[in-house]
Amino acid sequence: MKLPVIKHLQRNNEAEKLQATVDVLESFTEHRSVSEEEMDVIGELITNICGAIEVHRLVDEEGMKDTDAANAFVKKVLGSIDQ
């Protein structure tokens, strides 16, 4: 997870477009020819895109500023890791 990447994706793409990308990447990972190395790269991409979707949700539905939403997302993720 890279916060600068998440911020970039959130600021430059609509949530619907990001979700469509996740759907395509998930479908790609289901093909039997995908290697472990490719799965690692795609997993990182999906993580960052899902982070951008969550930041979009915090901005659009909860009215948070972009920076506050990104920080709230990181705290949420780090909090879940510590448990």
Coordinates of C-alpha atoms in Angstrom, one line a residue:
M1 CA 0.0 0.0 0.0
K2 CA 1.4 3.3 -1.1
L3 CA -0.5 6.4 0.1
P4 CA 0.9 8.8 -2.6
V5 CA -0.3 6.3 -5.2
I6 CA -3.7 6.0 -3.5
K7 CA -4.0 9.8 -3.5
H8 CA -3.0 10.0 -7.2
L9 CA -5.5 7.4 -8.2
Q10 CA -8.3 9.0 -6.2
R11 CA -7.7 12.5 -7.5
N12 CA -7.5 11.4 -11.2
N13 CA -10.1 8.7 -11.5
E14 CA -13.8 8.3 -10.7
A15 CA -14.7 5.6 -8.2
E16 CA -16.7 3.7 -10.9
K17 CA -13.7 3.6 -13.2
L18 CA -11.5 2.3 -10.4
Q19 CA -14.0 -0.4 -9.5
A20 CA -14.2 -1.5 -13.1
T21 CA -10.4 -1.8 -13.1
V22 CA -10.4 -3.9 -9.9
D23 CA -13.0 -6.2 -11.5
V24 CA -10.8 -6.7 -14.6
L25 CA -7.7 -7.4 -12.5
E26 CA -9.5 -9.9 -10.3
S27 CA -10.7 -11.7 -13.4
F28 CA -7.2 -11.8 -14.8
T29 CA -5.9 -13.4 -11.6
E30 CA -8.3 -16.2 -12.0
H31 CA -6.6 -17.4 -15.2
R32 CA -4.4 -20.5 -14.7
S33 CA -1.4 -19.0 -16.5
V34 CA -0.9 -16.1 -14.1
S35 CA 2.4 -16.6 -12.2
E36 CA 3.1 -15.9 -8.5
E37 CA 5.2 -12.9 -9.4
E38 CA 2.3 -11.5 -11.5
M39 CA -0.1 -12.2 -8.7
D40 CA 2.1 -10.2 -6.3
V41 CA 2.1 -7.2 -8.6
I42 CA -1.6 -7.3 -9.3
G43 CA -2.3 -7.7 -5.6
E44 CA -0.4 -4.5 -4.9
L45 CA -2.3 -2.7 -7.7
I46 CA -5.7 -3.9 -6.4
T47 CA -4.7 -2.8 -2.8
N48 CA -3.9 0.7 -4.0
I49 CA -7.0 1.0 -6.2
C50 CA -9.3 -0.3 -3.4
G51 CA -7.7 2.3 -1.1
A52 CA -8.5 5.0 -3.7
I53 CA -12.1 3.8 -3.8
E54 CA -12.4 3.9 0.0
V55 CA -10.9 7.5 0.0
H56 CA -13.5 8.4 -2.7
R57 CA -16.3 7.0 -0.4
L58 CA -15.0 9.0 2.6
V59 CA -14.9 12.2 0.5
D60 CA -18.2 11.7 -1.3
E61 CA -20.4 10.1 1.4
E62 CA -18.9 11.5 4.6
G63 CA -17.8 14.9 3.3
M64 CA -14.2 14.6 4.4
K65 CA -11.4 16.6 2.7
D66 CA -9.1 14.5 0.5
T67 CA -6.1 14.6 2.9
D68 CA -8.3 13.8 5.9
A69 CA -9.9 10.9 4.1
A70 CA -6.5 9.5 3.0
N71 CA -5.2 9.8 6.6
A72 CA -8.3 8.1 7.9
F73 CA -8.0 5.3 5.5
V74 CA -4.3 4.7 6.5
K75 CA -5.2 4.7 10.2
K76 CA -8.0 2.2 9.5
V77 CA -5.6 -0.1 7.7
L78 CA -2.9 0.2 10.2
G79 CA -5.4 -0.3 13.0
S80 CA -6.6 -3.5 11.4
I81 CA -3.0 -4.8 11.1
D82 CA -2.3 -4.2 14.8
Q83 CA -5.2 -6.4 15.9

